[in-house]
Amino acid sequence: MARFTVLRDKASGGAAPGGTECDPCVEVAEIEPRDLRDLACDPGVLGIARSIPIRMITPQPMEDARPEDAVPGWGLAAIGGRRTVTEAVRLALLDTGIDRAHPAFAAARITAQDFVGSGLDDANGHGTHLAGTVLGALEGPIQLVLGKVVMDSGEGLSDRFLAALVWAAEQGACAIGYALTLDMGATVRMLRDEGQPETLAAAAATTLCHETLCLFARLRALLDRRHAARGGVLLVAAAGNDSRRTIAPGFEAGCVGLAAGAQVLAVGAVGPGLAVAPFSNTRPDLVAPGVGIVSAAAGGGTRALNGTSMAMAHALAAAGAWMPRARDAQALREMLLSRADPRGIGPHPGPFDCGAGLVRMPD
């Protein structure tokens, strides 16, 4: 038997395309291959995909960006500084959990849920760092909706992430941020461990990743329909840290997977001089500070990290600041893109490297 992710519509047992009434639900089922076709014929099932490994987008070391040289707060200053919101705003973050005991979160309004079964504590520290950036950028009635979707190792499964998306939207989040990617290598190993030959495992892993992305796209559309009355939900994703421009300028990777899609805002990273980070993937929608970012460390104190994860957290905070002015998620996305500033970004200030430009807080 194998683990599958099953997308259902609890409202109608299979809503007609384009209908507004829907109640998406992500279930996990252990299914024998021979039963898969029967399940696909169930009118209440809107999609099925094998549950596959995902992982946190790992922060990157940089020789010319030593943690001890990081300047606290440079990233927030670069996008316009801290902002106060006067209306209630809910932002969601799906990551490694949070160190709730950290003094940075003493007065924070946080709703949290564990989706991996290891508890909400963050032994990894990635989620704590991102939460510190988001909450440190905003004042006012901000609620952080936090889902732990990968284990402390940074590893997880696609079904937990998809279930957390549904949960975060139901909690009223106007924007959901994450720094996750499908783990192709781990998917190949999973299939090899099940007895598949190497060449078949590689081909099958590609198919499974494609099926998961199709399910992800279907769920995004359902969430927008489900929450149409309040304007839908904007997804804000880290573009990825796969490029290696320090080795050669052409060693670049594009923004794909969970960071791609019409309803996803992909965020690349820039450093203190506004140069695109050498690890940042190409074709983001916009960029944000992601090098030498100082924020909360699990266990107390602070630490500096580099990555498009850190950039995503700045963009998520900016989304929270813009949200009271936006009528819906699409308008919020358009505001973020139209107010982004490409000036000063190097070495190639074009959409291929920096999208619309550097994310900005509202005036």
XYZ file of C-alpha atoms in Angstrom:
363
model
C 0.000 0.000 0.000
C 1.093 3.566 -0.648
C 0.210 6.923 0.895
C -1.930 9.187 -1.271
C -3.264 12.716 -0.936
C -6.976 12.918 -1.722
C -8.654 16.252 -2.436
C -12.390 16.282 -1.768
C -15.155 18.864 -1.805
C -17.232 18.314 1.331
C -19.858 20.824 0.172
C -21.180 18.977 -2.847
C -19.381 15.689 -3.275
C -17.820 17.045 -6.445
C -18.562 20.662 -7.250
C -19.085 21.657 -10.833
C -16.206 23.666 -12.300
C -16.801 27.366 -11.781
C -19.271 26.900 -8.938
C -18.865 29.103 -5.902
C -20.005 26.713 -3.193
C -17.150 24.470 -2.166
C -15.493 23.184 0.981
C -12.106 21.668 0.076
C -10.697 18.960 2.294
C -7.323 17.217 2.083
C -7.307 13.611 3.268
C -4.595 10.987 3.481
C -5.352 7.428 2.403
C -3.302 4.247 2.309
C -4.331 2.784 -1.040
C -3.517 -0.374 -2.945
C -2.633 0.395 -6.572
C -5.557 -1.720 -7.783
C -7.997 0.495 -5.836
C -6.696 3.786 -7.218
C -8.869 3.781 -10.344
C -12.008 3.108 -8.322
C -11.239 6.018 -6.005
C -10.667 8.307 -8.978
C -14.239 7.562 -10.127
C -15.704 8.758 -6.815
C -17.669 11.970 -7.623
C -16.600 13.464 -4.320
C -12.915 13.190 -5.232
C -11.509 16.218 -7.060
C -7.932 14.990 -7.284
C -5.501 12.317 -6.157
C -1.709 12.372 -5.953
C 0.898 10.251 -4.259
C 2.158 11.895 -1.058
C 5.777 12.768 -1.785
C 8.665 14.280 0.178
C 9.018 18.032 0.519
C 11.721 20.004 2.284
C 12.417 23.405 3.696
C 14.432 25.691 1.421
C 17.729 25.648 3.292
C 19.475 28.944 4.145
C 22.721 29.509 2.248
C 26.212 30.288 3.571
C 28.029 33.127 1.802
C 31.730 33.884 2.141
C 31.174 37.618 1.703
C 28.168 37.738 4.054
C 29.460 36.490 7.385
C 26.829 36.300 10.159
C 28.983 38.383 12.489
C 29.024 41.224 9.955
C 25.254 41.346 9.449
C 23.599 44.686 10.183
C 20.358 44.213 12.150
C 17.345 45.788 10.501
C 18.885 46.653 7.150
C 16.282 44.625 5.284
C 13.302 46.283 6.915
C 14.820 49.721 6.342
C 15.383 48.879 2.665
C 11.695 48.205 2.031
C 10.459 51.278 3.873
C 10.623 50.508 7.580
C 8.171 49.217 10.144
C 4.501 49.894 9.531
C 1.434 50.128 11.764
C -1.834 48.598 10.614
C -5.076 49.826 12.130
C -7.294 46.986 10.910
C -7.044 43.347 11.948
C -4.801 41.399 9.567
C -4.097 37.665 9.632
C -0.955 36.322 8.008
C -0.023 32.645 7.845
C 3.399 31.022 7.870
C 3.898 27.320 7.085
C 7.320 26.155 8.202
C 9.228 24.382 11.018
C 7.200 25.703 13.952
C 8.130 28.424 16.415
C 9.889 28.971 19.724
C 6.924 30.486 21.558
C 9.090 31.181 24.608
C 11.309 33.623 22.704
C 10.971 37.165 24.105
C 10.321 38.468 20.585
C 6.911 36.782 20.680
C 5.911 37.715 24.228
C 3.084 39.997 23.074
C 2.388 38.313 19.741
C -1.027 36.983 18.758
C -0.295 33.513 17.403
C -2.618 30.678 16.391
C -0.627 27.503 15.780
C -1.197 23.945 14.594
C 1.185 20.976 14.340
C 0.732 18.992 11.099
C 3.672 16.615 11.480
C 3.151 15.188 14.961
C 6.400 16.416 16.508
C 4.989 19.343 18.481
C 5.081 23.044 17.669
C 8.514 23.643 19.193
C 11.079 24.656 16.596
C 14.371 22.835 17.100
C 15.399 23.826 13.572
C 14.992 27.572 14.056
C 13.961 28.396 10.483
C 10.314 29.067 11.331
C 11.252 31.102 14.397
C 13.534 33.298 12.285
C 10.832 33.915 9.671
C 8.176 34.652 12.294
C 10.503 37.164 13.930
C 10.946 39.002 10.635
C 7.221 39.141 9.888
C 6.099 40.226 13.347
C 9.024 42.607 13.754
C 7.962 44.521 10.647
C 4.394 45.251 11.730
C 2.590 46.897 14.616
C -1.106 46.777 15.383
C -3.722 44.005 15.414
C -1.632 41.393 13.592
C -2.490 37.711 14.030
C 0.091 35.136 12.932
C -1.417 31.818 11.842
C 1.430 29.334 12.066
C 1.435 25.759 10.794
C 4.301 23.341 11.403
C 4.428 21.394 8.137
C 7.955 19.986 8.142
C 9.870 18.278 10.917
C 12.828 19.792 12.721
C 15.050 18.195 10.070
C 13.319 20.370 7.488
C 11.747 17.325 5.829
C 8.070 16.593 5.378
C 5.334 15.285 3.097
C 3.245 17.071 0.496
C -0.083 16.087 2.071
C 0.763 17.911 5.302
C 1.556 21.097 3.409
C -1.666 20.929 1.388
C -3.742 20.239 4.507
C -2.111 23.217 6.220
C -3.036 25.486 3.305
C -6.700 24.600 3.815
C -6.405 25.144 7.574
C -4.623 28.503 7.267
C -7.239 29.789 4.848
C -10.015 28.653 7.199
C -8.308 30.615 9.985
C -8.871 33.767 7.946
C -5.345 34.347 6.638
C -5.295 36.877 3.796
C -1.798 35.786 2.763
C 0.047 32.507 3.371
C 3.839 32.383 3.242
C 6.103 29.367 2.884
C 9.658 28.434 1.866
C 9.238 24.839 0.732
C 10.076 22.766 -2.318
C 9.249 19.340 -3.667
C 12.184 17.020 -2.914
C 12.865 15.187 -6.176
C 15.909 13.360 -4.836
C 14.043 12.029 -1.813
C 11.143 10.998 -4.047
C 13.497 8.963 -6.247
C 14.978 7.302 -3.156
C 11.482 6.510 -1.848
C 10.615 4.740 -5.094
C 13.943 2.908 -5.217
C 13.369 1.686 -1.672
C 10.044 0.290 -2.888
C 11.940 -1.812 -5.420
C 11.756 0.284 -8.568
C 14.781 0.276 -10.894
C 16.821 3.484 -10.967
C 15.645 4.664 -14.397
C 12.004 3.919 -13.638
C 12.234 5.614 -10.234
C 13.567 8.800 -11.840
C 10.805 8.871 -14.448
C 8.115 8.003 -11.915
C 9.355 10.715 -9.524
C 8.950 13.309 -12.273
C 5.384 12.126 -12.824
C 4.582 12.205 -9.102
C 5.912 15.754 -8.760
C 3.812 16.841 -11.745
C 0.692 15.237 -10.258
C 1.323 16.956 -6.917
C 1.672 20.335 -8.625
C -1.589 19.739 -10.508
C -3.297 18.963 -7.196
C -1.714 22.082 -5.692
C -3.093 24.200 -8.553
C -6.559 22.694 -8.143
C -6.490 23.393 -4.419
C -5.415 27.008 -4.982
C -8.420 27.553 -7.229
C -10.743 25.923 -4.702
C -9.431 28.095 -1.882
C -10.112 31.223 -3.915
C -13.676 30.043 -4.549
C -14.191 28.992 -0.949
C -13.034 32.362 0.372
C -14.291 34.562 -2.468
C -16.499 36.562 -0.088
C -13.420 37.942 1.654
C -11.335 38.223 -1.501
C -9.476 34.927 -1.686
C -6.002 34.113 -0.402
C -2.582 35.230 -1.677
C 0.237 32.675 -1.527
C 3.724 34.128 -0.979
C 6.577 31.707 -1.699
C 10.361 31.723 -1.525
C 11.698 31.505 -5.097
C 14.420 29.027 -4.131
C 18.167 28.982 -3.448
C 19.343 26.720 -6.274
C 21.402 29.160 -8.369
C 25.205 29.084 -8.018
C 26.393 32.325 -9.612
C 29.510 32.388 -7.421
C 30.776 29.365 -9.372
C 29.796 30.750 -12.779
C 27.402 33.555 -13.790
C 25.339 31.199 -15.907
C 24.791 28.644 -13.145
C 21.191 29.695 -12.575
C 17.984 27.860 -11.752
C 14.483 29.086 -12.462
C 11.573 29.577 -10.122
C 9.421 26.436 -10.370
C 7.266 24.039 -8.361
C 5.499 25.330 -5.277
C 6.748 28.855 -6.033
C 5.160 28.936 -9.496
C 1.559 29.561 -10.492
C -0.902 32.336 -11.186
C -1.975 32.698 -7.550
C 1.550 32.494 -6.099
C 3.854 35.463 -5.510
C 7.436 34.170 -5.879
C 10.067 36.163 -3.974
C 13.766 36.319 -4.838
C 16.529 37.698 -2.623
C 18.842 40.721 -2.705
C 21.716 41.719 -0.431
C 22.492 44.983 1.399
C 23.782 46.612 -1.801
C 20.596 45.495 -3.593
C 22.522 43.061 -5.788
C 20.561 39.908 -6.556
C 21.834 37.173 -4.234
C 24.028 34.607 -6.048
C 21.809 31.757 -4.857
C 18.453 33.380 -5.738
C 16.473 31.637 -8.468
C 15.537 33.470 -11.642
C 12.109 34.703 -12.788
C 10.709 35.755 -9.396
C 7.710 38.070 -9.273
C 9.670 40.496 -7.109
C 12.616 40.528 -4.707
C 13.154 41.376 -1.044
C 16.068 41.495 1.401
C 17.469 38.003 1.937
C 21.175 38.297 2.803
C 22.476 38.858 6.336
C 18.984 39.025 7.809
C 19.070 39.164 11.602
C 16.014 37.774 13.378
C 14.929 35.614 16.298
C 16.890 32.430 17.016
C 15.286 29.345 18.530
C 16.388 29.158 22.149
C 16.780 32.925 22.495
C 18.790 35.751 21.023
C 19.207 36.414 17.322
C 21.072 35.034 14.339
C 21.728 36.053 10.749
C 20.604 33.902 7.813
C 20.729 34.147 4.019
C 18.057 32.861 1.673
C 14.934 33.510 -0.333
C 13.108 32.290 2.795
C 14.194 35.486 4.529
C 13.110 37.496 1.485
C 9.699 35.808 1.529
C 9.208 36.859 5.165
C 9.808 40.521 4.248
C 7.325 40.253 1.373
C 4.743 38.567 3.606
C 5.058 41.428 6.088
C 4.616 43.927 3.254
C 1.498 42.046 2.147
C 0.128 42.464 5.659
C 0.795 46.202 5.559
C -0.907 46.598 2.156
C -3.864 44.323 2.899
C -6.165 46.961 4.499
C -5.990 48.904 1.212
C -6.748 45.915 -1.037
C -10.231 44.673 -1.897
C -9.058 41.104 -2.522
C -6.015 38.853 -2.961
C -5.616 39.742 -6.633
C -5.641 43.455 -5.841
C -3.114 42.826 -3.067
C -0.831 41.023 -5.502
C -1.165 43.860 -8.013
C -0.382 46.447 -5.326
C 2.779 44.625 -4.297
C 3.929 44.315 -7.907
C 3.007 47.834 -9.017
C 4.730 49.457 -6.025
C 7.871 47.313 -6.260
C 10.948 49.367 -7.177
C 13.539 48.060 -9.684
C 15.883 51.021 -9.236
C 19.302 50.247 -7.828
C 19.038 46.482 -8.189
C 22.048 44.868 -9.831
C 23.742 43.547 -11.741
C 20.839 43.119 -14.206
C 17.759 45.055 -13.002
C 15.268 43.258 -15.223
C 12.324 40.913 -14.709
C 14.462 37.824 -15.330
C 16.447 38.462 -12.137
C 14.300 40.732 -9.976
C 10.759 40.572 -11.349
C 8.938 43.844 -10.738
C 11.657 45.009 -8.348
C 12.176 45.422 -4.607
C 9.035 44.994 -2.521
C 7.974 48.170 -0.729
C 5.912 48.997 2.313
C 3.022 51.445 1.777
C 3.796 55.128 2.309
